[in-house]
Short mmCIF file of C-alpha atoms in Angstrom, two decimals:
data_model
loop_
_atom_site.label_atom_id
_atom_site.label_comp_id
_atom_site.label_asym_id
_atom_site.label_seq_id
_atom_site.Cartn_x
_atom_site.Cartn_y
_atom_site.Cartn_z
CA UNK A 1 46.82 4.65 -11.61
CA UNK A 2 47.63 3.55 -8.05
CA UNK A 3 48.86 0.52 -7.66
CA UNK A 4 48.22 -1.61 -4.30
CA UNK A 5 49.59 -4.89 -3.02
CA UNK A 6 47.70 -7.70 -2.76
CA UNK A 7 48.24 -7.25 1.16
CA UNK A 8 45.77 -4.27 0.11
CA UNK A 9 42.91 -6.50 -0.61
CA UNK A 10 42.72 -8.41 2.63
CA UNK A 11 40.09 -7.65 4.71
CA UNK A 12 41.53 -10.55 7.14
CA UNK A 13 44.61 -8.45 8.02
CA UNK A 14 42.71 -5.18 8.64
CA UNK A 15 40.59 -6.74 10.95
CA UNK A 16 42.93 -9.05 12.59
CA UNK A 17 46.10 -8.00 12.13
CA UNK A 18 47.28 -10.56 10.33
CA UNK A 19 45.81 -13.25 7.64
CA UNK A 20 47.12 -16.41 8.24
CA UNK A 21 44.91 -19.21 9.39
CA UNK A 22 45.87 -19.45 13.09
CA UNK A 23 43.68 -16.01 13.58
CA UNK A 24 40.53 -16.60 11.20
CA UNK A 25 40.35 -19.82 13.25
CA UNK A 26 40.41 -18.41 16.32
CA UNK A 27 38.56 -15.52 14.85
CA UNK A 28 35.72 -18.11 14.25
CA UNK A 29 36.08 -20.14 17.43
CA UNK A 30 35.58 -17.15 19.84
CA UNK A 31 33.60 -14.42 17.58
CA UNK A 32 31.35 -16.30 15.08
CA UNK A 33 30.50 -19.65 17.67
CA UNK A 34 28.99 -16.84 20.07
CA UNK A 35 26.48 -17.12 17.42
CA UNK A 36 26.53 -20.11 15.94
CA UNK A 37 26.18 -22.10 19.44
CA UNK A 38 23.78 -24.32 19.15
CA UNK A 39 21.96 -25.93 16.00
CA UNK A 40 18.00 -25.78 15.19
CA UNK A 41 18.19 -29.88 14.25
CA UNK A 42 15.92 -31.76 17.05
CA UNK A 43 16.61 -35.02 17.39
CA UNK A 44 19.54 -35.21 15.03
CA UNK A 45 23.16 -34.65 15.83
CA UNK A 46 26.32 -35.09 14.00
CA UNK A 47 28.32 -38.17 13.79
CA UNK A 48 31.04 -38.32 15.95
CA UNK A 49 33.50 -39.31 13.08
CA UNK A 50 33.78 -37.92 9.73
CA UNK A 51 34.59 -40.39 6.81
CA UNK A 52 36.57 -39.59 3.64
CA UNK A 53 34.25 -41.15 1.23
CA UNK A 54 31.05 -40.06 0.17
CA UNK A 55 29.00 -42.76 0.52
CA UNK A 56 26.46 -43.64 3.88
CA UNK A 57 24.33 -46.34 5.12
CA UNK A 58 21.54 -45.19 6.81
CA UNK A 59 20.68 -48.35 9.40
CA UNK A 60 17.05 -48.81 10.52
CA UNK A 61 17.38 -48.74 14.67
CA UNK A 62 14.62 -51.16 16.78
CA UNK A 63 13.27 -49.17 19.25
CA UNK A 64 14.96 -51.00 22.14
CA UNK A 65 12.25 -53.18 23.99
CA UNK A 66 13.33 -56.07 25.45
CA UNK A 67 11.02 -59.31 24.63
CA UNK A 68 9.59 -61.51 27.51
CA UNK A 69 11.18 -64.52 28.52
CA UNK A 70 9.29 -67.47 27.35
CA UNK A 71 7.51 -69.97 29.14
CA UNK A 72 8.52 -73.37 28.07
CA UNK A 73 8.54 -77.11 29.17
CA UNK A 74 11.50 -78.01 31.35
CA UNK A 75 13.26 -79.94 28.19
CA UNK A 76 12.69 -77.76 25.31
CA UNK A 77 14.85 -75.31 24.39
CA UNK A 78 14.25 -71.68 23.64
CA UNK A 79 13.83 -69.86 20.04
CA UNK A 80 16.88 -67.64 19.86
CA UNK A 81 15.64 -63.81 20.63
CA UNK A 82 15.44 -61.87 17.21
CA UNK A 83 14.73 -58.72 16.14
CA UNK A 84 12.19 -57.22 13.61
CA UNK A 85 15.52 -56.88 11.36
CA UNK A 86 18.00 -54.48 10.17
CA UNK A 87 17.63 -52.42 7.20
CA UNK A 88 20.36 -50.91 5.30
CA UNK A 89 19.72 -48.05 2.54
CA UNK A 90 22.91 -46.36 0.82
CA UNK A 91 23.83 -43.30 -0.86
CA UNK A 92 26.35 -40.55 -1.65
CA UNK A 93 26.48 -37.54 0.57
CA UNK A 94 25.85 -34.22 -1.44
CA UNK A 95 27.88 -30.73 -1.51
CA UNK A 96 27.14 -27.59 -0.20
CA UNK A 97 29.54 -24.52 -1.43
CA UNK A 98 28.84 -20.67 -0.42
CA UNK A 99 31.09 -17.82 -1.65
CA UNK A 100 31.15 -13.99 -0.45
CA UNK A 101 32.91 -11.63 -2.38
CA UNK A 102 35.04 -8.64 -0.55
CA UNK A 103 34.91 -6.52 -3.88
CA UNK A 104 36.42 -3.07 -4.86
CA UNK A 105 33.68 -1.01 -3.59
CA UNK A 106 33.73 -2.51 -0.42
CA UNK A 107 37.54 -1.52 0.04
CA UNK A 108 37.03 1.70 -1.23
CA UNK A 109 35.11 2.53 1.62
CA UNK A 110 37.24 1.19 4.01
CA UNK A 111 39.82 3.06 2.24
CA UNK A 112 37.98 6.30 2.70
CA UNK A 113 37.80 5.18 6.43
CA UNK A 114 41.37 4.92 6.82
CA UNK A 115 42.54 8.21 5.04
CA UNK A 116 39.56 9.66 7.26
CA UNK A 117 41.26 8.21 10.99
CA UNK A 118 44.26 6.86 10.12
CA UNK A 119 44.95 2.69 9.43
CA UNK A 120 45.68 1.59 12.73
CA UNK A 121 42.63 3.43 14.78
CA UNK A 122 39.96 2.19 16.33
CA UNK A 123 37.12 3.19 13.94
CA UNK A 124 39.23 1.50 10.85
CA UNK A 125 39.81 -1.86 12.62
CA UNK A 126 36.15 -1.86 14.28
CA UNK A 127 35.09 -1.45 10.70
CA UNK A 128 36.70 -3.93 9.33
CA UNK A 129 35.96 -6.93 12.08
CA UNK A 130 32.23 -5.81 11.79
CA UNK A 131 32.68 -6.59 7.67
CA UNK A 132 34.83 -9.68 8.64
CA UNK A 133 32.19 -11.18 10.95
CA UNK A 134 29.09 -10.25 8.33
CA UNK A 135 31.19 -11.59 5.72
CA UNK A 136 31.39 -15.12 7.68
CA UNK A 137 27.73 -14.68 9.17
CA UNK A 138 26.36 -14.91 5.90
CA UNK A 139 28.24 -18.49 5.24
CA UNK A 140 28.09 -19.82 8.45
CA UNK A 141 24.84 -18.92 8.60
CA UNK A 142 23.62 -20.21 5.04
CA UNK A 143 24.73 -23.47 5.76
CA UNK A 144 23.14 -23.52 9.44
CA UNK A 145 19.97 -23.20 7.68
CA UNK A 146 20.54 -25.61 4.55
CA UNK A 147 21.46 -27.88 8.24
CA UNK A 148 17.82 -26.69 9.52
CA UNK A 149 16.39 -27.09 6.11
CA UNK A 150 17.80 -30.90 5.74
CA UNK A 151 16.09 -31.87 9.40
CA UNK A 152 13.09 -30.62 8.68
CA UNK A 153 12.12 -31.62 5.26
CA UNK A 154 13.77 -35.19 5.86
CA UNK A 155 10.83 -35.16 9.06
CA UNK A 156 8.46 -33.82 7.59
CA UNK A 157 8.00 -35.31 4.10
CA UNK A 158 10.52 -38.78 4.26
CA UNK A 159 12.90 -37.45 2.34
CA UNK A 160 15.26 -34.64 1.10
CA UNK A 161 15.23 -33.69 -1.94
CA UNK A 162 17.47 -31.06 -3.94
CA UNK A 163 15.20 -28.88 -6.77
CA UNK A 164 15.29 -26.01 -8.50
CA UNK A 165 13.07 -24.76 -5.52
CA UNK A 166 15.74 -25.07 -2.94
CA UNK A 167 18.65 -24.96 -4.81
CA UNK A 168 18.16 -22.65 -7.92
CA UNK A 169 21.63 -22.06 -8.23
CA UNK A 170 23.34 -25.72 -8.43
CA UNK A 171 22.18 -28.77 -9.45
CA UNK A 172 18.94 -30.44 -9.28
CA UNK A 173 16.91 -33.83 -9.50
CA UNK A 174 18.26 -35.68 -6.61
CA UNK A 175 16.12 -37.06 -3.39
CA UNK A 176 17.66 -38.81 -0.34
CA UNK A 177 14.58 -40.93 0.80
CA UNK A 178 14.55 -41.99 4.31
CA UNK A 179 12.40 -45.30 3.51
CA UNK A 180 9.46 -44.55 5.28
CA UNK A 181 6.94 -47.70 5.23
CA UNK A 182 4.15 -46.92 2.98
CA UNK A 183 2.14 -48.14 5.50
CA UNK A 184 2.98 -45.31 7.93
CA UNK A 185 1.42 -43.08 5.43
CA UNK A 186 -2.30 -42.15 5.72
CA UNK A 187 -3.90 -40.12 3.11
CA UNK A 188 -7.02 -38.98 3.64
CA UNK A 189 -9.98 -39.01 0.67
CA UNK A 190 -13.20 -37.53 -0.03
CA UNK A 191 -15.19 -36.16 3.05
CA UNK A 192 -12.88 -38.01 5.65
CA UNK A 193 -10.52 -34.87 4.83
CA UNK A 194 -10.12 -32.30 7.21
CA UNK A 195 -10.72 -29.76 4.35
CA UNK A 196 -11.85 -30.47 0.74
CA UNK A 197 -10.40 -27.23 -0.91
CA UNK A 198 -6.95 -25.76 -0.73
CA UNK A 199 -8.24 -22.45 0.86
CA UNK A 200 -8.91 -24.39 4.20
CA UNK A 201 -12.70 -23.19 4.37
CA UNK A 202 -14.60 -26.06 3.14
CA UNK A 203 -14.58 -28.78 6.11
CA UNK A 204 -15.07 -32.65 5.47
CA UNK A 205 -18.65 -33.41 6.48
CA UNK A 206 -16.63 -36.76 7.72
CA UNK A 207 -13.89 -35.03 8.77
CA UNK A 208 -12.90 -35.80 12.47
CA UNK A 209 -9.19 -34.52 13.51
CA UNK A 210 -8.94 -36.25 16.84
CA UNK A 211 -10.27 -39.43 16.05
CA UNK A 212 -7.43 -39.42 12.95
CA UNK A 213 -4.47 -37.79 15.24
CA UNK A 214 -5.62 -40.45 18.70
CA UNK A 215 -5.55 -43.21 15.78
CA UNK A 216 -2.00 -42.23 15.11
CA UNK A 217 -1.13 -41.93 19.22
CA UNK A 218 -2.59 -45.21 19.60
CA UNK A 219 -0.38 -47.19 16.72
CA UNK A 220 2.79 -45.47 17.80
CA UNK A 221 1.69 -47.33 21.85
CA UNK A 222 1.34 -50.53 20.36
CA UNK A 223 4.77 -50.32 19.01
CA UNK A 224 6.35 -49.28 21.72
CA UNK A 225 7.18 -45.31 20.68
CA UNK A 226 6.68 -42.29 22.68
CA UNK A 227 6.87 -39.52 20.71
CA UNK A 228 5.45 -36.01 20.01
CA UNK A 229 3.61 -34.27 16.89
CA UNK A 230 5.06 -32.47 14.67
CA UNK A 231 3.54 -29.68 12.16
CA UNK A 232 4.23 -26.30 10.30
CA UNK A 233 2.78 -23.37 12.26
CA UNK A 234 0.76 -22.23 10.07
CA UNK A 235 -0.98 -25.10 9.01
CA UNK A 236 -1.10 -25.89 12.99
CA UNK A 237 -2.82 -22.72 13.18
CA UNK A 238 -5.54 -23.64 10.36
CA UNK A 239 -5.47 -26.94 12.64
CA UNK A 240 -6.92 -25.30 15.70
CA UNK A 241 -9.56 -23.03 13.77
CA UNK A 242 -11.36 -26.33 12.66
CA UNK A 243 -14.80 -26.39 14.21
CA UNK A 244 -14.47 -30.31 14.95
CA UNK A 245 -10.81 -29.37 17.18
CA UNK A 246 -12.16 -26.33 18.82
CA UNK A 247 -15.66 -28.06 19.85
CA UNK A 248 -13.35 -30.87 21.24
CA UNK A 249 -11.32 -28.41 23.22
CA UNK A 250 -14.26 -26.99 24.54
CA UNK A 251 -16.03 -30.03 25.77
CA UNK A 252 -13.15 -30.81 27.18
CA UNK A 253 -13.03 -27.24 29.44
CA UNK A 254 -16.46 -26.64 29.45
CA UNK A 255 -17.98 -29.78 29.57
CA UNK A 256 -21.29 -28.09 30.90
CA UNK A 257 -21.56 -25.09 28.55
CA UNK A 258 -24.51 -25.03 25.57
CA UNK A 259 -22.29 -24.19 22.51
CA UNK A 260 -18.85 -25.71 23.54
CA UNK A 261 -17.66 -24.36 20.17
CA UNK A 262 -18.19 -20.56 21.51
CA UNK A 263 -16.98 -21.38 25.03
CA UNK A 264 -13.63 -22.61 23.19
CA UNK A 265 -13.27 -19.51 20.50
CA UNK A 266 -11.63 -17.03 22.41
CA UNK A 267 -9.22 -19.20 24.57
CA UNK A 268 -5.88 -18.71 23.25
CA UNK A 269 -3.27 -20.25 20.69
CA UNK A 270 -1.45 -21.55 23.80
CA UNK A 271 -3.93 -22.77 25.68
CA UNK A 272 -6.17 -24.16 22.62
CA UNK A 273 -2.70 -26.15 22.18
CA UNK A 274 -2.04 -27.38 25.42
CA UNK A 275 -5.47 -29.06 25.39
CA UNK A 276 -5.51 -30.24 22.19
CA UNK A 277 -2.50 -32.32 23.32
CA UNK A 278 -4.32 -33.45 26.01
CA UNK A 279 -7.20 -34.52 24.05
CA UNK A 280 -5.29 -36.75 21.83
CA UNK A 281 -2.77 -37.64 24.45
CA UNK A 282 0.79 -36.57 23.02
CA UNK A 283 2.44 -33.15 22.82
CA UNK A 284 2.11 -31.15 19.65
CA UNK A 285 5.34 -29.09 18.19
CA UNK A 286 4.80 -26.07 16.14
CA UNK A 287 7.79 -26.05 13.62
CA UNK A 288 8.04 -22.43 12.02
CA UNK A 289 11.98 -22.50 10.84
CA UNK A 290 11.85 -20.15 7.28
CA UNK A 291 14.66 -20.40 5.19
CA UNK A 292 15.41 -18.84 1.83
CA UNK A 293 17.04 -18.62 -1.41
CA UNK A 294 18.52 -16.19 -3.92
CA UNK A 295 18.22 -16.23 -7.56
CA UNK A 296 19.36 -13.56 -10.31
CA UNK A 297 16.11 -12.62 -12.67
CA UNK A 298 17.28 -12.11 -15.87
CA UNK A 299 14.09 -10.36 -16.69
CA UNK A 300 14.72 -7.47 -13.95
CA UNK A 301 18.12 -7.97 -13.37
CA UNK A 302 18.16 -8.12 -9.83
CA UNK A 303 18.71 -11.05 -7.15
CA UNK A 304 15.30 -11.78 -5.97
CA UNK A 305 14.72 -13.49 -2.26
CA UNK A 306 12.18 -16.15 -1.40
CA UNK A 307 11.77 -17.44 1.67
CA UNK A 308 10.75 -20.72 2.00
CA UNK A 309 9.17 -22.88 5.01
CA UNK A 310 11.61 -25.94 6.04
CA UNK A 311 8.56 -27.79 7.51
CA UNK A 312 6.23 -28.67 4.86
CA UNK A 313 2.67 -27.62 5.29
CA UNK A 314 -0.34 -29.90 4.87
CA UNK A 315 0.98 -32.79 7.02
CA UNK A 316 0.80 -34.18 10.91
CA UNK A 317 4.01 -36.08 11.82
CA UNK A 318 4.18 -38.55 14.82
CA UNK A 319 7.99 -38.47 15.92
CA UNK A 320 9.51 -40.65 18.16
CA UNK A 321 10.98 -38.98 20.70
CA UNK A 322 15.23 -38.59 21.37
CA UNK A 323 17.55 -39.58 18.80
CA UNK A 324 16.64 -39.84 15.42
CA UNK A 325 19.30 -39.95 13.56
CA UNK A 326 23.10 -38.31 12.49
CA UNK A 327 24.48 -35.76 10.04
CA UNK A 328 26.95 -37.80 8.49
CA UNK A 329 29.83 -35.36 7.33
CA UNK A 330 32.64 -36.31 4.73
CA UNK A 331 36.25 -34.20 6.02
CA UNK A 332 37.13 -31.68 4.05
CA UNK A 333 40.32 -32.20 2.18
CA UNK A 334 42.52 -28.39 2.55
CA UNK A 335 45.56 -27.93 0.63
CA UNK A 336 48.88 -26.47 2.19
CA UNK A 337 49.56 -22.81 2.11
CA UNK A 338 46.02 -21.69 1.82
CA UNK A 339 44.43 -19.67 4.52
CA UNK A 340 42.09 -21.98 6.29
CA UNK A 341 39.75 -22.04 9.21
CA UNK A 342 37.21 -24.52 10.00
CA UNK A 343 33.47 -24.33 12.09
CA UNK A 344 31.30 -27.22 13.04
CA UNK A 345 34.51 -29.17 14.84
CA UNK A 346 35.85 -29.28 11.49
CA UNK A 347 33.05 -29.86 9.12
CA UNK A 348 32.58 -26.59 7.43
CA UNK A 349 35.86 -25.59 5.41
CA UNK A 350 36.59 -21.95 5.00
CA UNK A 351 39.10 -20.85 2.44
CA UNK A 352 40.02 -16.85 2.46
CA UNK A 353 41.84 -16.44 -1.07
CA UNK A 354 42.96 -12.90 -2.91
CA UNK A 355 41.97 -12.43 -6.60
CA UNK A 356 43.83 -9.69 -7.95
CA UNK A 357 42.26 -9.97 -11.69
CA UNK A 358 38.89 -8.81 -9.92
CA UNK A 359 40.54 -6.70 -7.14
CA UNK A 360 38.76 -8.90 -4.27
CA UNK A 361 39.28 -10.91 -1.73
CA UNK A 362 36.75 -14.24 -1.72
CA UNK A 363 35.84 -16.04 1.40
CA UNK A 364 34.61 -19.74 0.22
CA UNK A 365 33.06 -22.58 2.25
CA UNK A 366 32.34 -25.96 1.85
CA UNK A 367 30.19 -28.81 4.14
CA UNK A 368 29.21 -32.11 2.47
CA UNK A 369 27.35 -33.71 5.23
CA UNK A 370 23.59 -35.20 5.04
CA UNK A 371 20.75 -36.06 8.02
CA UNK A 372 20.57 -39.74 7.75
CA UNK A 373 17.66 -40.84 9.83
CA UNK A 374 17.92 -44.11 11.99
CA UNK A 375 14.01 -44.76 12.92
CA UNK A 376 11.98 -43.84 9.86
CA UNK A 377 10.10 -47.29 10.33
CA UNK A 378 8.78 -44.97 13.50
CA UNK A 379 7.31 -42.07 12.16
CA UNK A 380 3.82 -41.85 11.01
CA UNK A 381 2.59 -39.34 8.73
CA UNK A 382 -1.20 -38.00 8.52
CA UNK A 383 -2.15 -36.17 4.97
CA UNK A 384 -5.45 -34.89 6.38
CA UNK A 385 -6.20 -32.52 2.76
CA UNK A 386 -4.37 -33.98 -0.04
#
């Protein structure tokens, strides 16, 4: 039996000489934020502080019009200037945790490597920063997208909430609504629906798309909100196949042509796009972010993938445009001795521990942080097929 130090079972050492916290954090700060530069969460950002509790308020912003002056008589005074009021919501910030594993086989290899060129040369140590960085990819990069994942399905649908569809492996049953007012929500019925069966190829014999999405344009004016559309692309894409949208498109181009429809059919995604923006008079975001999960079947004992889309299909979302709202972030709490590093300015704990029971070395992370939107009250949702 050979018997190896602990020191033998640190992949942080191999590939950086050392394994104390001062290099994974540089390590992360000049290697892994190459990547990891800039977030896929329009509109939101994170909160400039981080709190120690785990509770938020998420504050309903105005939209920042100022009110006319009044015209009164030269004695009366004037009512005090108001606003449409504050609302406050509260709730506690969930957990995320990731773990990767640098197991037995995995140093085995890199073993093999080193009796092959020696422990010091340049294949070894390129090796082993190549596993380091995959090793911290795959966290970093798991909770980028549960970040991406967050955004979207708070925009897209009102609220977040945690299932056994996006989170098979932890616990389940809780929704962070973002208070939308039910008014904001149209659901269309019977033939005023876009399509009447879930395939997409039965129209509404009422339906009319640019009536519904200028309708939604045309509220969002009277309130004072410039904004965009936002959709899932491939629902976007079923979007400009409807025979109402690409007649529309083609009046518009060809306002002289005998079948408008045909004149329109072989323009392409981008322009078809670009006019149907036009048309209804804001611009029109295709959101295609995919993110996925990873579940053990018991039945055929494997880990099975499934990607899922973070922008829910079968809705058209009027957005404001610019800030809508903060990742509120609770610090992570580290305890002395450990080897630590830290990503998102702090928000995203990583803790690099030995186990020598299972002959590994585990890289952990933690983030609790949680979009909190500020202007749901401006956001207007159109269910064109439910």
């Amino acid at each position: 039996m050979n018997t190896y130090p602990v020191q033998f079972y640190d992949l942080l050492s191999r590939a950086l000489g050392g394994n104390d916290g001062r290099r994974l954090q540089g390590f992360l700060d000049n290697v892994v934020a190459q990547k990891y530069n800039q977030l896929n969460i329009p509109g939101f950002k994170f909160a400039p502080e981080m709190q120690l509790d785990f509770t938020y308020e998420q504050i309903q912003k105005e939209i920042g019009l100022n009110v006319m002056a009044s015209y009164v008589d030269l004695d009366s005074q004037p009512i005090p200037v108001g606003t449409e009021g504050a609302v406050i919501s509260t709730g506690r910030i969930p957990r995320m945790k990731m773990v990767e594993y640098y197991n037995e086989d995995k140093y085995r290899k890199l073993l093999i490597a080193e009796q092959r060129f020696g422990a010091g040369s340049n294949q070894v140590v390129n090796s082993a920063v190549k596993a380091l960085f995959n090793t911290i990819d795959t966290l970093v990069g798991g909770h980028t997208n549960a970040l991406t994942y967050q955004r979207h399905q708070i925009v897209s649908t009102g609220k977040f909430t945690v299932n056994s569809t996006n989170n098979p492996n932890g616990i389940v049953g809780l929704t962070f609504a973002s208070h939308v007012p039910a008014a904001n929500i149209n659901t269309l019925s019977g033939t005023a629906r876009w399509w009447t069966n879930a395939e997409k190829t039965t129209e509404g014999s009422a339906a009319d798309p640019i009536a519904d999405l200028i309708a939604m344009v045309e509220t969002a004016r009277k309130k004072g909100v410039k904004g965009h559309f936002e959709v899932n692309a491939a629902y976007l894409d079923a979007i400009l196949k409807h025979s109402k949208v690409v007649a529309a498109i083609g009046a518009n181009l060809f306002p002289l042509a005998t079948d408008k429809t045909a004149a329109a059919a072989y323009l392409s995604r981008a322009r078809k796009l670009e006019v149907l923006a036009e048309i209804v008079g804001a611009p029109i975001n295709a959101i295609d972010a995919i993110v996925a999960t990873e579940v053990y079947n018991k039945t055929t004992k494997k880990l099975e993938r499934t990607m899922i889309d973070a922008f829910e299909a079968n809705v058209v979302v009027f957005v404001p445009d610019g800030d809508l709202g903060d990742f509120i972030t609770v610090e992570p709490i580290a305890i002395e001795g450990g080897t630590y590093g830290t990503f998102y300015d702090g928000r995203l704990l990583l803790t690099v521990d030995v186990d020598a029971k299972y002959k590994c070395q585990s890289f952990n992370t933690e983030m609790t942080t949680l979009a909190v939107p500020n202007k749901p009250q401006y956001m207007w949702y159109l269910k064109p097929n439910a």
